[in-house]
Short mmCIF file of C-alpha atoms and ligand atoms in Angstrom, two decimals:
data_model
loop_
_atom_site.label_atom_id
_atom_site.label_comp_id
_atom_site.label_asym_id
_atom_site.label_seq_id
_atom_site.Cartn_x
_atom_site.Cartn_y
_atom_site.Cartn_z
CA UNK A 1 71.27 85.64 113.31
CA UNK A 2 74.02 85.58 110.82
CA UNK A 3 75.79 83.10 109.31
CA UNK A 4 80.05 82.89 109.25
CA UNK A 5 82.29 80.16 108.09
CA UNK A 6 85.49 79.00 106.79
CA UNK A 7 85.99 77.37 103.96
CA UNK A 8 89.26 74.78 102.97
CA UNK A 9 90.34 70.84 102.77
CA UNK A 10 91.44 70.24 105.16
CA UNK A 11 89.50 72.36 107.43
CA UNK A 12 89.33 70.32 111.08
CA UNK A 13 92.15 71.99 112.55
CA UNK A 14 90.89 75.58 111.73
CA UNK A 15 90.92 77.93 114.82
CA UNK A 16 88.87 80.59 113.10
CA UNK A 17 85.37 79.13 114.59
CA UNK A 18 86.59 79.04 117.83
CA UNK A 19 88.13 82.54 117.42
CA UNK A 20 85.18 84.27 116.05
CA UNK A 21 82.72 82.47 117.86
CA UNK A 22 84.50 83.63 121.01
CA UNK A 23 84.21 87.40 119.85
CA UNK A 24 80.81 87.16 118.36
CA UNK A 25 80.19 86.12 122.19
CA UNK A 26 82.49 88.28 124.54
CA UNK A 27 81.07 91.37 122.44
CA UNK A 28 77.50 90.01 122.77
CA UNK A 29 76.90 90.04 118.95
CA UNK A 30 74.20 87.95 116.82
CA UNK A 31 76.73 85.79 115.02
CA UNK A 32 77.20 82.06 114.38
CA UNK A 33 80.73 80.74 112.66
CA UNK A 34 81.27 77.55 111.39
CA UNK A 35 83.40 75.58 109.05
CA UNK A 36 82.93 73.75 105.56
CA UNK A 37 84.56 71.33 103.80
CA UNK A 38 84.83 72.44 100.18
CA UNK A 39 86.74 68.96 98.49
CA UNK A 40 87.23 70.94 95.49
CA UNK A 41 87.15 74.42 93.57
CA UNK A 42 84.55 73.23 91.14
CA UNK A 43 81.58 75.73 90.88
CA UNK A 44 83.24 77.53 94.07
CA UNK A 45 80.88 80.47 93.56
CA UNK A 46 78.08 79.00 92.97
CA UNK A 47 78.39 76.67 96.23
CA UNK A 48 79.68 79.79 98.15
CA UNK A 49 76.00 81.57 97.39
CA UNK A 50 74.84 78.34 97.90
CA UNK A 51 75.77 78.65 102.00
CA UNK A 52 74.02 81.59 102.43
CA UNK A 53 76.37 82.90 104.77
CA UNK A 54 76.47 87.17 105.27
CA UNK A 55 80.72 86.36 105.26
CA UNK A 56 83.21 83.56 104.79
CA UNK A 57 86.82 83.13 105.38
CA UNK A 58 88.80 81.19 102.81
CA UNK A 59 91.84 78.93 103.29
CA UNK A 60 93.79 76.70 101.18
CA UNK A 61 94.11 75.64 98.91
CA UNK A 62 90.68 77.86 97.89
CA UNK A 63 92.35 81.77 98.09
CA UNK A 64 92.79 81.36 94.53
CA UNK A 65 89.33 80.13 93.36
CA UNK A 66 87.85 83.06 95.65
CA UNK A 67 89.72 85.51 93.75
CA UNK A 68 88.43 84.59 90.66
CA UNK A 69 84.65 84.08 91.91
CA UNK A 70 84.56 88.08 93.73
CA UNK A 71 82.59 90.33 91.94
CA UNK A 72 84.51 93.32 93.46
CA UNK A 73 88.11 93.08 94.94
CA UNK A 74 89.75 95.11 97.51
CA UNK A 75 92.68 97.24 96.59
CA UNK A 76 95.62 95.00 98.62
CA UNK A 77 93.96 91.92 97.45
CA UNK A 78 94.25 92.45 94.18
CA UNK A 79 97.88 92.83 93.67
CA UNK A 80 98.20 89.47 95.81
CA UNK A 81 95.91 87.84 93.16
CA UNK A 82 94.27 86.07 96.45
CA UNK A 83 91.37 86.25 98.87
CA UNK A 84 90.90 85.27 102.35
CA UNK A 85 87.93 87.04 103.21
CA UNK A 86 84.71 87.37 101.65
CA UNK A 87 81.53 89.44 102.14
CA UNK A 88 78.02 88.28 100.76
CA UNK A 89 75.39 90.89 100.12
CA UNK A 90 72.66 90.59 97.76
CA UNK A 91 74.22 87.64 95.89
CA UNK A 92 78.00 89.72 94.94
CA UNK A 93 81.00 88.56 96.69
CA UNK A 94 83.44 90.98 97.67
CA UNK A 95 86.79 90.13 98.54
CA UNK A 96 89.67 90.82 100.88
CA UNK A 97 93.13 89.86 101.69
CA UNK A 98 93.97 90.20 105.49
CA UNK A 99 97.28 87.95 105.78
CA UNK A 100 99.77 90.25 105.11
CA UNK A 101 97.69 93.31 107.09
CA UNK A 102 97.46 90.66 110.46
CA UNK A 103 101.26 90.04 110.14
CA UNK A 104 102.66 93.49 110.01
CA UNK A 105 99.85 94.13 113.28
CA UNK A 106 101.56 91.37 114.96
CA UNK A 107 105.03 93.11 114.65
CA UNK A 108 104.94 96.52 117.70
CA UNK A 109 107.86 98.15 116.57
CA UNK A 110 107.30 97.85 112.93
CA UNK A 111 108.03 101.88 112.95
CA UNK A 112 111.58 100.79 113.50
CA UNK A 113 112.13 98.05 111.14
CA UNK A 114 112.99 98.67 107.54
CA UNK A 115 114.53 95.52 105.97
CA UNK A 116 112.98 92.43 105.54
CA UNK A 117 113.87 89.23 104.15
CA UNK A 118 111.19 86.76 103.75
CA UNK A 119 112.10 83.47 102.75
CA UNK A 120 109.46 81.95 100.71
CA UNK A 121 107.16 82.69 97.61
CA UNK A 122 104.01 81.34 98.45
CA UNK A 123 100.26 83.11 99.41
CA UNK A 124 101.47 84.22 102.56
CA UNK A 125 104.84 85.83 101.21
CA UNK A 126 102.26 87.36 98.39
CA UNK A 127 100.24 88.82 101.46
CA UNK A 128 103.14 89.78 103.58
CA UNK A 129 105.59 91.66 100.89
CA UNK A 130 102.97 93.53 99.96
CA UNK A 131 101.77 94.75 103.34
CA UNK A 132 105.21 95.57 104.08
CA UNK A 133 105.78 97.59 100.18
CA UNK A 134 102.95 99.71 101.06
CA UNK A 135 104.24 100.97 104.35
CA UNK A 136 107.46 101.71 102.63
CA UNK A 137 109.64 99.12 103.84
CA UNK A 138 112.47 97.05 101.83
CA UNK A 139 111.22 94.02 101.28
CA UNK A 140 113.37 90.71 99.67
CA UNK A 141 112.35 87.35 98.68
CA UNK A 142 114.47 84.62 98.39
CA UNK A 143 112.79 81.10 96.88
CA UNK A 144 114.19 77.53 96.79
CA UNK A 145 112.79 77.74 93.36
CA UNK A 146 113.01 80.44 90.63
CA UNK A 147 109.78 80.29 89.06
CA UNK A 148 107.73 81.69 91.74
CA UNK A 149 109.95 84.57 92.16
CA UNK A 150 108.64 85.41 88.77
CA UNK A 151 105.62 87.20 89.87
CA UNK A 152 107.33 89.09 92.78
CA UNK A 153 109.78 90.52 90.36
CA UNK A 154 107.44 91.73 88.12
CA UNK A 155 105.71 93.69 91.30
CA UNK A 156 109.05 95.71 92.18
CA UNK A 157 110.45 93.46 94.68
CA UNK A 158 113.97 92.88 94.99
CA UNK A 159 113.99 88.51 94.58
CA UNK A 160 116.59 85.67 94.83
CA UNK A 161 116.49 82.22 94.97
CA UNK A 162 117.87 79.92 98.15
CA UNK A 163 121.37 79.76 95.99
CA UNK A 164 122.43 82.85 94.93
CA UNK A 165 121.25 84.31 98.35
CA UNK A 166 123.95 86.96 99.10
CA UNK A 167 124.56 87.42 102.78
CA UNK A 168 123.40 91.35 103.33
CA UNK A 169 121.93 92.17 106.91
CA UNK A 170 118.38 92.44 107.42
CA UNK A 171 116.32 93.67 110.06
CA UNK A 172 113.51 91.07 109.99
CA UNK A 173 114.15 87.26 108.66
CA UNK A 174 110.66 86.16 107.86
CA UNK A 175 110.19 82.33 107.30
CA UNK A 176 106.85 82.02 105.01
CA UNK A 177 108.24 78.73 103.22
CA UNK A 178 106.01 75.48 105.06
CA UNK A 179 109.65 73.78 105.94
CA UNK A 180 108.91 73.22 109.36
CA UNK A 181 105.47 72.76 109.08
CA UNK A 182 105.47 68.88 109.47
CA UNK A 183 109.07 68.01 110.06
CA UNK A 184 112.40 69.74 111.91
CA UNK A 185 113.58 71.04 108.95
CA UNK A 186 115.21 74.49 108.00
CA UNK A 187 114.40 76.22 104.92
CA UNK A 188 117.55 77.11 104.29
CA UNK A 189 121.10 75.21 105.45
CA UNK A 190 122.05 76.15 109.09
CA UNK A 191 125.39 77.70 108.28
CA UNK A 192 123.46 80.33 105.79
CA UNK A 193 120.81 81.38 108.04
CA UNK A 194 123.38 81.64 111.08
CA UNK A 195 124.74 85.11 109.79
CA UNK A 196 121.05 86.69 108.94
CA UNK A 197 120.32 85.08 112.46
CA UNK A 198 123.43 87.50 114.03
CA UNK A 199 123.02 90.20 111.77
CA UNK A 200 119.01 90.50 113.01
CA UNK A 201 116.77 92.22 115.08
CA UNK A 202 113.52 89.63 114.81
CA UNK A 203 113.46 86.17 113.28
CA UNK A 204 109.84 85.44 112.84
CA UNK A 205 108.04 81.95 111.60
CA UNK A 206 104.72 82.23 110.13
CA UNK A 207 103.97 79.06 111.50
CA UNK A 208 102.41 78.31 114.86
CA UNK A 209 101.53 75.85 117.76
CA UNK A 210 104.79 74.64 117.44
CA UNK A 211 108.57 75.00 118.01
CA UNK A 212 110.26 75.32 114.91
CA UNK A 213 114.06 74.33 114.12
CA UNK A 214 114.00 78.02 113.12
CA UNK A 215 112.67 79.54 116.19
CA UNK A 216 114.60 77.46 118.25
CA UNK A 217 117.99 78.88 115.98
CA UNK A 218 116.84 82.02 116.89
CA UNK A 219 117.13 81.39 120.79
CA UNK A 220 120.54 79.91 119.88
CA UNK A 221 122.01 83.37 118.95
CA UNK A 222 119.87 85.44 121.05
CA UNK A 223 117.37 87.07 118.58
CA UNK A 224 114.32 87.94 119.69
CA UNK A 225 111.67 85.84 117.54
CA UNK A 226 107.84 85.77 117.13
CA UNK A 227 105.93 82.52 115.51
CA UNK A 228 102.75 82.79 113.62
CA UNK A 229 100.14 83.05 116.55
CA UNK A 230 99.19 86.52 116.88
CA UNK A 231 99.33 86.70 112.46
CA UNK A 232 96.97 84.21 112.62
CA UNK A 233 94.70 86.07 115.45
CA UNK A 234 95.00 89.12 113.82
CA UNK A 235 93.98 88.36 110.23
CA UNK A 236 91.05 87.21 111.94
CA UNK A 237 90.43 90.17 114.00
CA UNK A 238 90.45 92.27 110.60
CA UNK A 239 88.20 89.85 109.22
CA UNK A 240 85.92 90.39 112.21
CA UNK A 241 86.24 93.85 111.50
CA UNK A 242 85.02 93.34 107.98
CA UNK A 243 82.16 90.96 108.96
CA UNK A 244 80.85 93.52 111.50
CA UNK A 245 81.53 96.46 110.50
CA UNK A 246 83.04 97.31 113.87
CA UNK A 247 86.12 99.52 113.53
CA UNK A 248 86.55 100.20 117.65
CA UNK A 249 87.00 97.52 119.10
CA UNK A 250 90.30 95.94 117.42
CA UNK A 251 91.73 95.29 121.54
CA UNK A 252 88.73 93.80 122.41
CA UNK A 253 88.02 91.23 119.41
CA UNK A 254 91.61 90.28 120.17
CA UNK A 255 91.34 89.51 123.79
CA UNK A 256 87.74 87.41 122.70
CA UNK A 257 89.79 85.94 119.46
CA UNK A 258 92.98 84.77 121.58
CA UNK A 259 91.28 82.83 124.21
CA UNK A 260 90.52 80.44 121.35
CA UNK A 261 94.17 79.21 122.11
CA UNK A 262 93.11 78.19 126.02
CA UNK A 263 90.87 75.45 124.85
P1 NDP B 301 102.48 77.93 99.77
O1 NDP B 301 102.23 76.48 99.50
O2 NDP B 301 101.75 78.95 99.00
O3 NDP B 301 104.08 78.21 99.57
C1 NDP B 301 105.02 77.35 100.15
C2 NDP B 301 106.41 77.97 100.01
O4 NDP B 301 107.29 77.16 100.82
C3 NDP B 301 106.99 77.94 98.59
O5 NDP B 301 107.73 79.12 98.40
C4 NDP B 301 107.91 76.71 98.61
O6 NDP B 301 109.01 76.82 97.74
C5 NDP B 301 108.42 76.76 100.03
N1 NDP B 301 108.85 75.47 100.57
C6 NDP B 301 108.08 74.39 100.83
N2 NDP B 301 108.82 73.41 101.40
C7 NDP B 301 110.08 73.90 101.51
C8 NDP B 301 111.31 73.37 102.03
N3 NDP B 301 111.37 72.16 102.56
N4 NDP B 301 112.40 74.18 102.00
C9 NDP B 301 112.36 75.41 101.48
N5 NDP B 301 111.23 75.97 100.96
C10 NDP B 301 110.11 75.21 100.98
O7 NDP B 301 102.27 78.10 101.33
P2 NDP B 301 101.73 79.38 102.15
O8 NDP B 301 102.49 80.59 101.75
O9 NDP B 301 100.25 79.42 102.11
O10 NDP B 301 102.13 78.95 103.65
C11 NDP B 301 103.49 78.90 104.03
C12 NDP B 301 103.60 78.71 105.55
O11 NDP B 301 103.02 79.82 106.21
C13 NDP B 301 102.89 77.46 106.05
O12 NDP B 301 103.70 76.85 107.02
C14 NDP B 301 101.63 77.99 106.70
O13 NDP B 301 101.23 77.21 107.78
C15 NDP B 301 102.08 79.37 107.18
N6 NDP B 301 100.97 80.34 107.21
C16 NDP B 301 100.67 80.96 108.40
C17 NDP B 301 99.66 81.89 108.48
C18 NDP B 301 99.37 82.54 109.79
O14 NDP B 301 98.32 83.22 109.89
N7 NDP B 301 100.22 82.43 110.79
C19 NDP B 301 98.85 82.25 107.30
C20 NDP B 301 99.25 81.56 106.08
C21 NDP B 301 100.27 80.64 106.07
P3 NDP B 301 108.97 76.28 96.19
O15 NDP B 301 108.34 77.38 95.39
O16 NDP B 301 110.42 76.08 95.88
O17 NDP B 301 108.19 75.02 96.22
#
């Protein structure tokens, strides 16, 4: 048998053990996942190895701490300076970022899509913007503060804070800030996101399991609009992928991974 987990504070609410466990199952694998409570970054390596897992998924506020403690980093991780997957063999850690990768799966007509606006400069608009730069699209990030746009600017991407947001039409609005998360609120004032909203073709919210005040703008003007479900699904069926080694199956793991949202 081998041993899966992931690893944050807090970690209760994680859907990954239910969503690998269910694939590990449906595709009649030898696998166990579970979750840990890490309550700090002290020593992460060490008390990674410690686990003795064969693979481990990281979530916050750890993607950091994992970057630093891989011995070898994938190429898309390492420009977003954060890890959310990790391999264990023979005591080396070897890292991967599959955020960014599991959003732009989510999206089917990505082909057709070239502007993006992703409001935001957190890990998942690290992830995201550079998923996006490397399949050629035009990627901007607009902040509420300036210092994070710091380290997008210095990768190539156009930036902008909240204020001096110019109205220009994009084809995707991406919300990766957490407003939302815990409350109704917007990231941005109404009255500036109405015109992205109209000027649109997908408003998406990288958060999920709930109805956001900027989903629900979205079905105001008409937009079609995606939440953070099937990201979340699908950075875990890469992970899976990674874990397993399995590169055929991607439909499959999905179906398994997804019916971790019927419980
Ligand atoms: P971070 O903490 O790294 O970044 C948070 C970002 O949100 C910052 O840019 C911050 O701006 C901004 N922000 C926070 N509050 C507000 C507010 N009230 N108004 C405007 N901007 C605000 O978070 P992550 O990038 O890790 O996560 C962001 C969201 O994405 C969360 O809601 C999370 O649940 C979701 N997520 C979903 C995933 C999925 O698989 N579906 C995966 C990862 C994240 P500032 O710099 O000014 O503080």
């Amino acid at each position: 048998m081998r041993y899966f987990a992931v690893i944050g504070n807090p970690i209760n609410h994680s859907k990954s053990p239910l969503m690998h466990n269910s694939a590990f199952s449906g595709l009649r694998l030898d696998g166990h996942y579970g979750r840990y409570l890490l309550e700090d970054g002290d020593d992460f390596r060490k008390r990674v190895l410690g686990l003795k897992l064969s693979g481990c998924n990281i979530t916050l506020p750890f993607k950091e701490y994992a970057f630093r403690a891989c011995d070898e980093i994938d190429s898309l991780a390492l420009k977003i300076g954060a890890i959310n997957t990790i391999v264990l063999e023979n005591g080396q850690l070897k890292g991967f970022n599959t955020d960014g990768e599991g959003f732009c799966e989510s999206i089917q007509n990505l082909r057709d899509l070239d502007t993006f606006l992703i409001l935001g400069a957190g890990g998942s608009a690290k992830s995201i913007a550079f998923s996006l730069q490397a399949r050629g699209k035009r990627v901007l990030v607009a902040n509420r503060s300036e210092e994070r746009l710091l380290f997008f600017k210095d990768a190539g991407f156009d930036v902008s804070t909240f204020e001096n947001l110019k109205y220009e039409s994009f084809d995707v609005v991406v919300n990766s800030t957490s407003a939302g998360l815990n409350d109704e609120a917007l990231p941005l004032k109404r009255e500036v996101i109405l015109p992205l909203f109209s000027g649109a073709k997908l408003v998406y919210d990288c958060i999920y399991g709930k109805e956001t005040s900027f989903l629900k703008l979205a079905d105001e003007i008409g937009v079609d609009r995606k939440d953070g479900k099937e990201m979340l699904v699908n950075q875990g069926v890469l992970a899976f992928e990674i874990f397993t080694n399995i590169k055929d199956r991607r439909e499959s793991i999905k179906k398994y991974m997804l019916r971790a949202f019927d419980f």
